[in-house]
């Protein structure tokens, strides 16, 4: 019989494996005995469409006009949120942290255990790596803004569910409008797929700018994924160098 500790270990390894699959764009596995679906891709792939030209900071002018709502107003509106079931299980709502007029915003998936306890996004191990990335980009953590698609922790860090995204997403859009950043970086599959309304894998989306309501958006791998796949740091650094260039920050040779 499987011992309880062994079973927990198996569950943890399986979870890490599934998260890795998801990070590379696989979001489902066939049931045993289910026939594999026919190959959907033509043998000869059409050349990828060039990324739409994006002009930095179109939303920023709205924020600069001073007519829009502020982050504090939005935070108040969300304070006792019970729009979805995560309101019943969270310890703290994790609204976001950083400069309310940041030029650069990082968007992650959802708070984890540490974030739920502290009420601040990206404070666990993945958060510490994110801070290193931010500093390598010549910014201080408090100069940028950091938030998540979901503001409350899904129990046991399970994947966000449709109804939760549906309730929370409009607040993210309003949050980004209030900040008016020049660039958004999406951390991981979930944030990029949600903001860009696509099911494309992160491996296909990263490495080039996309357009999000007039703001250039760069998808890249999630820091939690980097903790398990250090070999992908090179890709993330290359994505962040593009972001630095767009923001006019000098890229030092490593
Ligand atoms: N992972 C996320 O996506 N967000 C956090 O805040 C922490 C970990």
PDB file of C-alpha atoms and ligand atoms in Angstrom:
ATOM      1  CA  UNK A   1       0.000   0.000   0.000  1.00  0.00           C
ATOM      2  CA  UNK A   2       1.161   3.588  -0.642  1.00  0.00           C
ATOM      3  CA  UNK A   3       2.266   5.367   2.558  1.00  0.00           C
ATOM      4  CA  UNK A   4       0.688   8.813   3.191  1.00  0.00           C
ATOM      5  CA  UNK A   5       4.055  10.605   2.734  1.00  0.00           C
ATOM      6  CA  UNK A   6       4.699   8.722  -0.480  1.00  0.00           C
ATOM      7  CA  UNK A   7       1.212   9.601  -1.736  1.00  0.00           C
ATOM      8  CA  UNK A   8       1.782  13.301  -0.960  1.00  0.00           C
ATOM      9  CA  UNK A   9       5.091  13.149  -2.821  1.00  0.00           C
ATOM     10  CA  UNK A  10       3.394  11.562  -5.823  1.00  0.00           C
ATOM     11  CA  UNK A  11       0.668  14.206  -5.853  1.00  0.00           C
ATOM     12  CA  UNK A  12       3.274  16.998  -5.623  1.00  0.00           C
ATOM     13  CA  UNK A  13       5.333  15.526  -8.510  1.00  0.00           C
ATOM     14  CA  UNK A  14       2.210  15.050 -10.608  1.00  0.00           C
ATOM     15  CA  UNK A  15       1.123  18.636  -9.915  1.00  0.00           C
ATOM     16  CA  UNK A  16       4.583  19.988 -10.910  1.00  0.00           C
ATOM     17  CA  UNK A  17       4.515  17.883 -14.096  1.00  0.00           C
ATOM     18  CA  UNK A  18       1.023  19.094 -15.045  1.00  0.00           C
ATOM     19  CA  UNK A  19       1.998  22.701 -14.332  1.00  0.00           C
ATOM     20  CA  UNK A  20       5.004  22.310 -16.592  1.00  0.00           C
ATOM     21  CA  UNK A  21       2.822  20.905 -19.357  1.00  0.00           C
ATOM     22  CA  UNK A  22       0.419  23.779 -18.901  1.00  0.00           C
ATOM     23  CA  UNK A  23       3.258  26.305 -19.009  1.00  0.00           C
ATOM     24  CA  UNK A  24       4.195  25.024 -22.434  1.00  0.00           C
ATOM     25  CA  UNK A  25       0.603  25.246 -23.610  1.00  0.00           C
ATOM     26  CA  UNK A  26      -0.768  21.728 -22.985  1.00  0.00           C
ATOM     27  CA  UNK A  27      -3.956  22.212 -21.025  1.00  0.00           C
ATOM     28  CA  UNK A  28      -5.506  18.777 -21.301  1.00  0.00           C
ATOM     29  CA  UNK A  29      -4.508  15.118 -21.514  1.00  0.00           C
ATOM     30  CA  UNK A  30      -6.526  12.373 -23.254  1.00  0.00           C
ATOM     31  CA  UNK A  31      -8.287   9.881 -20.985  1.00  0.00           C
ATOM     32  CA  UNK A  32      -6.949   6.307 -21.082  1.00  0.00           C
ATOM     33  CA  UNK A  33      -8.240   4.535 -24.199  1.00  0.00           C
ATOM     34  CA  UNK A  34      -9.257   7.778 -25.881  1.00  0.00           C
ATOM     35  CA  UNK A  35      -8.078   7.968 -29.483  1.00  0.00           C
ATOM     36  CA  UNK A  36      -5.561  10.701 -30.209  1.00  0.00           C
ATOM     37  CA  UNK A  37      -7.107  13.600 -32.103  1.00  0.00           C
ATOM     38  CA  UNK A  38      -6.062  13.965 -35.730  1.00  0.00           C
ATOM     39  CA  UNK A  39      -3.136  16.285 -36.292  1.00  0.00           C
ATOM     40  CA  UNK A  40      -4.648  19.745 -36.603  1.00  0.00           C
ATOM     41  CA  UNK A  41      -1.555  21.467 -37.947  1.00  0.00           C
ATOM     42  CA  UNK A  42      -0.923  21.432 -41.699  1.00  0.00           C
ATOM     43  CA  UNK A  43       2.457  19.982 -42.615  1.00  0.00           C
ATOM     44  CA  UNK A  44       3.631  23.253 -43.926  1.00  0.00           C
ATOM     45  CA  UNK A  45       2.887  25.947 -41.404  1.00  0.00           C
ATOM     46  CA  UNK A  46       2.098  29.375 -42.789  1.00  0.00           C
ATOM     47  CA  UNK A  47       4.651  31.992 -41.803  1.00  0.00           C
ATOM     48  CA  UNK A  48       3.606  33.595 -38.493  1.00  0.00           C
ATOM     49  CA  UNK A  49       1.865  36.910 -38.909  1.00  0.00           C
ATOM     50  CA  UNK A  50       4.146  39.794 -37.935  1.00  0.00           C
ATOM     51  CA  UNK A  51       3.282  41.255 -34.543  1.00  0.00           C
ATOM     52  CA  UNK A  52       1.045  44.301 -34.839  1.00  0.00           C
ATOM     53  CA  UNK A  53       3.008  47.518 -34.455  1.00  0.00           C
ATOM     54  CA  UNK A  54       2.280  48.840 -31.013  1.00  0.00           C
ATOM     55  CA  UNK A  55       2.738  52.376 -29.796  1.00  0.00           C
ATOM     56  CA  UNK A  56       3.691  52.664 -26.133  1.00  0.00           C
ATOM     57  CA  UNK A  57       1.413  54.309 -23.626  1.00  0.00           C
ATOM     58  CA  UNK A  58      -1.830  55.077 -25.423  1.00  0.00           C
ATOM     59  CA  UNK A  59      -3.749  54.161 -22.294  1.00  0.00           C
ATOM     60  CA  UNK A  60      -1.309  56.290 -20.318  1.00  0.00           C
ATOM     61  CA  UNK A  61      -2.737  59.476 -21.766  1.00  0.00           C
ATOM     62  CA  UNK A  62      -6.093  58.570 -20.217  1.00  0.00           C
ATOM     63  CA  UNK A  63      -4.475  58.246 -16.815  1.00  0.00           C
ATOM     64  CA  UNK A  64      -2.503  61.456 -17.295  1.00  0.00           C
ATOM     65  CA  UNK A  65      -5.745  63.274 -18.140  1.00  0.00           C
ATOM     66  CA  UNK A  66      -6.737  62.683 -14.510  1.00  0.00           C
ATOM     67  CA  UNK A  67     -10.372  61.913 -15.352  1.00  0.00           C
ATOM     68  CA  UNK A  68     -10.218  58.191 -14.724  1.00  0.00           C
ATOM     69  CA  UNK A  69     -10.692  56.373 -11.452  1.00  0.00           C
ATOM     70  CA  UNK A  70      -7.754  55.870  -9.104  1.00  0.00           C
ATOM     71  CA  UNK A  71      -6.283  52.621  -7.819  1.00  0.00           C
ATOM     72  CA  UNK A  72      -7.427  53.556  -4.298  1.00  0.00           C
ATOM     73  CA  UNK A  73     -11.036  53.880  -5.479  1.00  0.00           C
ATOM     74  CA  UNK A  74     -10.804  50.507  -7.181  1.00  0.00           C
ATOM     75  CA  UNK A  75      -9.173  48.892  -4.149  1.00  0.00           C
ATOM     76  CA  UNK A  76     -12.055  50.167  -1.996  1.00  0.00           C
ATOM     77  CA  UNK A  77     -14.628  48.775  -4.405  1.00  0.00           C
ATOM     78  CA  UNK A  78     -12.961  45.349  -4.205  1.00  0.00           C
ATOM     79  CA  UNK A  79     -12.216  45.401  -0.484  1.00  0.00           C
ATOM     80  CA  UNK A  80     -14.885  42.955   0.738  1.00  0.00           C
ATOM     81  CA  UNK A  81     -15.355  41.245  -2.642  1.00  0.00           C
ATOM     82  CA  UNK A  82     -17.611  38.196  -2.665  1.00  0.00           C
ATOM     83  CA  UNK A  83     -18.301  38.131  -6.417  1.00  0.00           C
ATOM     84  CA  UNK A  84     -16.920  34.607  -6.676  1.00  0.00           C
ATOM     85  CA  UNK A  85     -16.401  31.678  -4.315  1.00  0.00           C
ATOM     86  CA  UNK A  86     -12.744  32.560  -3.665  1.00  0.00           C
ATOM     87  CA  UNK A  87     -14.036  35.309  -1.369  1.00  0.00           C
ATOM     88  CA  UNK A  88     -15.017  32.568   1.101  1.00  0.00           C
ATOM     89  CA  UNK A  89     -11.616  30.889   1.291  1.00  0.00           C
ATOM     90  CA  UNK A  90      -9.069  33.733   1.000  1.00  0.00           C
ATOM     91  CA  UNK A  91      -7.206  35.159   3.982  1.00  0.00           C
ATOM     92  CA  UNK A  92      -6.444  38.476   2.258  1.00  0.00           C
ATOM     93  CA  UNK A  93      -7.446  39.937  -1.067  1.00  0.00           C
ATOM     94  CA  UNK A  94      -4.234  40.622  -2.997  1.00  0.00           C
ATOM     95  CA  UNK A  95      -4.934  43.775  -4.965  1.00  0.00           C
ATOM     96  CA  UNK A  96      -1.486  44.745  -6.258  1.00  0.00           C
ATOM     97  CA  UNK A  97       1.601  46.619  -5.171  1.00  0.00           C
ATOM     98  CA  UNK A  98       3.939  49.289  -6.484  1.00  0.00           C
ATOM     99  CA  UNK A  99       3.976  52.637  -8.194  1.00  0.00           C
ATOM    100  CA  UNK A 100       0.419  53.727  -9.111  1.00  0.00           C
ATOM    101  CA  UNK A 101       1.870  55.517 -12.154  1.00  0.00           C
ATOM    102  CA  UNK A 102       4.341  52.804 -13.134  1.00  0.00           C
ATOM    103  CA  UNK A 103       5.722  52.704 -16.675  1.00  0.00           C
ATOM    104  CA  UNK A 104       5.957  48.933 -16.402  1.00  0.00           C
ATOM    105  CA  UNK A 105       3.381  46.481 -14.987  1.00  0.00           C
ATOM    106  CA  UNK A 106       3.867  42.760 -14.337  1.00  0.00           C
ATOM    107  CA  UNK A 107       0.750  40.581 -14.329  1.00  0.00           C
ATOM    108  CA  UNK A 108       0.836  37.089 -12.810  1.00  0.00           C
ATOM    109  CA  UNK A 109      -1.766  34.389 -12.377  1.00  0.00           C
ATOM    110  CA  UNK A 110      -3.160  34.378  -8.851  1.00  0.00           C
ATOM    111  CA  UNK A 111      -1.904  34.695  -5.287  1.00  0.00           C
ATOM    112  CA  UNK A 112      -0.312  31.620  -3.729  1.00  0.00           C
ATOM    113  CA  UNK A 113      -0.086  30.736  -0.044  1.00  0.00           C
ATOM    114  CA  UNK A 114       2.492  33.375   0.945  1.00  0.00           C
ATOM    115  CA  UNK A 115       0.682  36.075  -1.004  1.00  0.00           C
ATOM    116  CA  UNK A 116      -2.679  35.151   0.539  1.00  0.00           C
ATOM    117  CA  UNK A 117      -1.182  35.384   4.027  1.00  0.00           C
ATOM    118  CA  UNK A 118       0.634  38.680   3.422  1.00  0.00           C
ATOM    119  CA  UNK A 119      -1.844  40.391   1.078  1.00  0.00           C
ATOM    120  CA  UNK A 120       0.938  41.220  -1.398  1.00  0.00           C
ATOM    121  CA  UNK A 121       1.624  39.639  -4.811  1.00  0.00           C
ATOM    122  CA  UNK A 122       4.840  37.757  -5.584  1.00  0.00           C
ATOM    123  CA  UNK A 123       6.384  37.565  -2.123  1.00  0.00           C
ATOM    124  CA  UNK A 124       7.229  33.807  -2.125  1.00  0.00           C
ATOM    125  CA  UNK A 125      10.115  32.073  -3.878  1.00  0.00           C
ATOM    126  CA  UNK A 126       8.840  32.948  -7.366  1.00  0.00           C
ATOM    127  CA  UNK A 127       8.366  36.528  -6.167  1.00  0.00           C
ATOM    128  CA  UNK A 128      11.987  36.743  -5.054  1.00  0.00           C
ATOM    129  CA  UNK A 129      13.069  35.664  -8.514  1.00  0.00           C
ATOM    130  CA  UNK A 130      10.738  38.258 -10.038  1.00  0.00           C
ATOM    131  CA  UNK A 131      12.379  40.938  -7.881  1.00  0.00           C
ATOM    132  CA  UNK A 132      15.788  39.851  -9.242  1.00  0.00           C
ATOM    133  CA  UNK A 133      14.474  40.095 -12.810  1.00  0.00           C
ATOM    134  CA  UNK A 134      13.085  43.593 -12.114  1.00  0.00           C
ATOM    135  CA  UNK A 135      16.407  44.702 -10.655  1.00  0.00           C
ATOM    136  CA  UNK A 136      18.343  43.220 -13.569  1.00  0.00           C
ATOM    137  CA  UNK A 137      16.147  45.439 -15.737  1.00  0.00           C
ATOM    138  CA  UNK A 138      17.488  48.481 -13.813  1.00  0.00           C
ATOM    139  CA  UNK A 139      14.237  49.083 -11.917  1.00  0.00           C
ATOM    140  CA  UNK A 140      13.474  48.897  -8.215  1.00  0.00           C
ATOM    141  CA  UNK A 141      10.538  46.709  -7.183  1.00  0.00           C
ATOM    142  CA  UNK A 142       8.636  49.780  -5.922  1.00  0.00           C
ATOM    143  CA  UNK A 143       9.091  51.620  -9.233  1.00  0.00           C
ATOM    144  CA  UNK A 144       7.025  49.078 -11.175  1.00  0.00           C
ATOM    145  CA  UNK A 145       3.551  47.717 -10.449  1.00  0.00           C
ATOM    146  CA  UNK A 146       2.835  44.037  -9.753  1.00  0.00           C
ATOM    147  CA  UNK A 147      -0.569  42.355  -9.743  1.00  0.00           C
ATOM    148  CA  UNK A 148      -2.389  39.188 -10.771  1.00  0.00           C
ATOM    149  CA  UNK A 149      -5.348  38.257 -12.948  1.00  0.00           C
ATOM    150  CA  UNK A 150      -7.109  36.831  -9.875  1.00  0.00           C
ATOM    151  CA  UNK A 151      -7.040  38.813  -6.671  1.00  0.00           C
ATOM    152  CA  UNK A 152      -7.789  35.878  -4.355  1.00  0.00           C
ATOM    153  CA  UNK A 153      -5.975  32.579  -3.878  1.00  0.00           C
ATOM    154  CA  UNK A 154      -7.558  29.486  -5.433  1.00  0.00           C
ATOM    155  CA  UNK A 155      -7.592  26.767  -2.722  1.00  0.00           C
ATOM    156  CA  UNK A 156      -4.455  24.580  -2.823  1.00  0.00           C
ATOM    157  CA  UNK A 157      -3.199  26.737  -5.722  1.00  0.00           C
ATOM    158  CA  UNK A 158      -5.500  24.981  -8.156  1.00  0.00           C
ATOM    159  CA  UNK A 159      -5.974  26.546 -11.582  1.00  0.00           C
ATOM    160  CA  UNK A 160      -8.295  29.550 -11.807  1.00  0.00           C
ATOM    161  CA  UNK A 161     -11.811  28.680 -13.003  1.00  0.00           C
ATOM    162  CA  UNK A 162     -13.876  30.374 -15.739  1.00  0.00           C
ATOM    163  CA  UNK A 163     -16.359  32.053 -13.392  1.00  0.00           C
ATOM    164  CA  UNK A 164     -13.535  33.422 -11.226  1.00  0.00           C
ATOM    165  CA  UNK A 165     -11.754  34.906 -14.244  1.00  0.00           C
ATOM    166  CA  UNK A 166     -14.994  36.369 -15.548  1.00  0.00           C
ATOM    167  CA  UNK A 167     -15.631  38.219 -12.283  1.00  0.00           C
ATOM    168  CA  UNK A 168     -12.069  39.410 -11.730  1.00  0.00           C
ATOM    169  CA  UNK A 169     -10.890  40.323 -15.232  1.00  0.00           C
ATOM    170  CA  UNK A 170     -12.838  43.627 -15.537  1.00  0.00           C
ATOM    171  CA  UNK A 171     -11.076  44.856 -12.399  1.00  0.00           C
ATOM    172  CA  UNK A 172      -7.681  44.072 -13.921  1.00  0.00           C
ATOM    173  CA  UNK A 173      -8.576  46.105 -17.002  1.00  0.00           C
ATOM    174  CA  UNK A 174      -9.713  49.030 -14.808  1.00  0.00           C
ATOM    175  CA  UNK A 175      -6.567  48.660 -12.709  1.00  0.00           C
ATOM    176  CA  UNK A 176      -4.365  48.845 -15.815  1.00  0.00           C
ATOM    177  CA  UNK A 177      -6.340  51.840 -17.100  1.00  0.00           C
ATOM    178  CA  UNK A 178      -5.843  53.653 -13.795  1.00  0.00           C
ATOM    179  CA  UNK A 179      -2.071  53.052 -13.956  1.00  0.00           C
ATOM    180  CA  UNK A 180      -1.640  53.728 -17.678  1.00  0.00           C
ATOM    181  CA  UNK A 181       1.661  51.853 -18.108  1.00  0.00           C
ATOM    182  CA  UNK A 182       3.827  52.029 -21.207  1.00  0.00           C
ATOM    183  CA  UNK A 183       4.443  48.275 -21.207  1.00  0.00           C
ATOM    184  CA  UNK A 184       2.796  45.206 -19.630  1.00  0.00           C
ATOM    185  CA  UNK A 185       4.664  41.961 -19.003  1.00  0.00           C
ATOM    186  CA  UNK A 186       2.486  38.862 -18.636  1.00  0.00           C
ATOM    187  CA  UNK A 187       4.073  36.215 -16.452  1.00  0.00           C
ATOM    188  CA  UNK A 188       3.134  32.757 -17.682  1.00  0.00           C
ATOM    189  CA  UNK A 189       0.526  31.057 -19.793  1.00  0.00           C
ATOM    190  CA  UNK A 190      -2.488  31.971 -17.750  1.00  0.00           C
ATOM    191  CA  UNK A 191      -1.960  35.748 -17.618  1.00  0.00           C
ATOM    192  CA  UNK A 192      -1.044  35.953 -21.309  1.00  0.00           C
ATOM    193  CA  UNK A 193      -3.950  33.763 -22.437  1.00  0.00           C
ATOM    194  CA  UNK A 194      -6.404  35.745 -20.316  1.00  0.00           C
ATOM    195  CA  UNK A 195      -5.305  39.216 -21.378  1.00  0.00           C
ATOM    196  CA  UNK A 196      -4.854  38.319 -25.042  1.00  0.00           C
ATOM    197  CA  UNK A 197      -8.023  36.167 -25.129  1.00  0.00           C
ATOM    198  CA  UNK A 198      -6.300  33.242 -26.796  1.00  0.00           C
ATOM    199  CA  UNK A 199      -5.433  29.620 -26.113  1.00  0.00           C
ATOM    200  CA  UNK A 200      -2.014  29.921 -27.750  1.00  0.00           C
ATOM    201  CA  UNK A 201       0.824  28.380 -25.751  1.00  0.00           C
ATOM    202  CA  UNK A 202       3.218  30.740 -24.021  1.00  0.00           C
ATOM    203  CA  UNK A 203       6.086  29.320 -26.083  1.00  0.00           C
ATOM    204  CA  UNK A 204       4.354  30.685 -29.191  1.00  0.00           C
ATOM    205  CA  UNK A 205       3.403  34.051 -27.679  1.00  0.00           C
ATOM    206  CA  UNK A 206       6.614  35.057 -25.891  1.00  0.00           C
ATOM    207  CA  UNK A 207       9.457  36.909 -27.554  1.00  0.00           C
ATOM    208  CA  UNK A 208       7.396  39.576 -29.320  1.00  0.00           C
ATOM    209  CA  UNK A 209       5.046  42.385 -28.374  1.00  0.00           C
ATOM    210  CA  UNK A 210       1.271  42.002 -28.607  1.00  0.00           C
ATOM    211  CA  UNK A 211      -1.346  44.717 -28.324  1.00  0.00           C
ATOM    212  CA  UNK A 212      -3.510  45.064 -25.216  1.00  0.00           C
ATOM    213  CA  UNK A 213      -5.902  48.018 -25.541  1.00  0.00           C
ATOM    214  CA  UNK A 214      -3.120  50.034 -27.177  1.00  0.00           C
ATOM    215  CA  UNK A 215      -0.402  48.982 -24.733  1.00  0.00           C
ATOM    216  CA  UNK A 216       2.512  46.790 -25.853  1.00  0.00           C
ATOM    217  CA  UNK A 217       2.306  43.503 -23.966  1.00  0.00           C
ATOM    218  CA  UNK A 218       5.203  41.063 -23.696  1.00  0.00           C
ATOM    219  CA  UNK A 219       4.356  37.505 -22.590  1.00  0.00           C
ATOM    220  CA  UNK A 220       7.170  35.591 -20.940  1.00  0.00           C
ATOM    221  CA  UNK A 221       7.666  32.499 -18.794  1.00  0.00           C
ATOM    222  CA  UNK A 222       6.420  32.586 -15.188  1.00  0.00           C
ATOM    223  CA  UNK A 223       9.171  32.854 -12.534  1.00  0.00           C
ATOM    224  CA  UNK A 224       7.809  29.672 -10.870  1.00  0.00           C
ATOM    225  CA  UNK A 225       8.475  27.863 -14.154  1.00  0.00           C
ATOM    226  CA  UNK A 226      11.995  29.312 -14.212  1.00  0.00           C
ATOM    227  CA  UNK A 227      12.633  27.903 -10.737  1.00  0.00           C
ATOM    228  CA  UNK A 228      12.103  24.428 -12.199  1.00  0.00           C
ATOM    229  CA  UNK A 229      13.613  25.140 -15.630  1.00  0.00           C
ATOM    230  CA  UNK A 230      16.638  27.374 -15.110  1.00  0.00           C
ATOM    231  CA  UNK A 231      17.588  26.810 -18.759  1.00  0.00           C
ATOM    232  CA  UNK A 232      14.718  29.100 -19.794  1.00  0.00           C
ATOM    233  CA  UNK A 233      16.199  32.151 -18.053  1.00  0.00           C
ATOM    234  CA  UNK A 234      17.952  33.088 -21.282  1.00  0.00           C
ATOM    235  CA  UNK A 235      14.578  33.384 -23.079  1.00  0.00           C
ATOM    236  CA  UNK A 236      13.116  35.520 -20.304  1.00  0.00           C
ATOM    237  CA  UNK A 237      16.164  37.792 -20.291  1.00  0.00           C
ATOM    238  CA  UNK A 238      15.861  38.225 -24.046  1.00  0.00           C
ATOM    239  CA  UNK A 239      12.156  39.162 -23.628  1.00  0.00           C
ATOM    240  CA  UNK A 240      13.016  41.622 -20.848  1.00  0.00           C
ATOM    241  CA  UNK A 241      15.739  43.210 -22.976  1.00  0.00           C
ATOM    242  CA  UNK A 242      13.090  43.999 -25.586  1.00  0.00           C
ATOM    243  CA  UNK A 243      10.977  45.604 -22.863  1.00  0.00           C
ATOM    244  CA  UNK A 244      13.960  47.648 -21.640  1.00  0.00           C
ATOM    245  CA  UNK A 245      14.655  48.847 -25.184  1.00  0.00           C
ATOM    246  CA  UNK A 246      11.058  49.969 -25.595  1.00  0.00           C
ATOM    247  CA  UNK A 247      11.281  51.871 -22.315  1.00  0.00           C
ATOM    248  CA  UNK A 248      14.594  53.436 -23.321  1.00  0.00           C
ATOM    249  CA  UNK A 249      16.540  51.671 -20.536  1.00  0.00           C
ATOM    250  CA  UNK A 250      20.133  50.896 -21.389  1.00  0.00           C
ATOM    251  CA  UNK A 251      20.774  47.170 -21.760  1.00  0.00           C
ATOM    252  CA  UNK A 252      24.122  46.319 -20.163  1.00  0.00           C
ATOM    253  CA  UNK A 253      26.078  43.430 -21.639  1.00  0.00           C
ATOM    254  CA  UNK A 254      26.063  40.580 -19.096  1.00  0.00           C
TER     255      UNK A 254
HETATM  256  N1  LIG B   1       2.372  33.374  -8.679  1.00  0.00           N
HETATM  257  C1  LIG B   1       1.558  34.290  -9.239  1.00  0.00           C
HETATM  258  O1  LIG B   1       1.147  34.148 -10.379  1.00  0.00           O
HETATM  259  N2  LIG B   1       1.230  35.348  -8.515  1.00  0.00           N
HETATM  260  C2  LIG B   1       1.681  35.576  -7.285  1.00  0.00           C
HETATM  261  O2  LIG B   1       1.343  36.585  -6.704  1.00  0.00           O
HETATM  262  C3  LIG B   1       2.536  34.603  -6.732  1.00  0.00           C
HETATM  263  C4  LIG B   1       2.869  33.518  -7.434  1.00  0.00           C
END
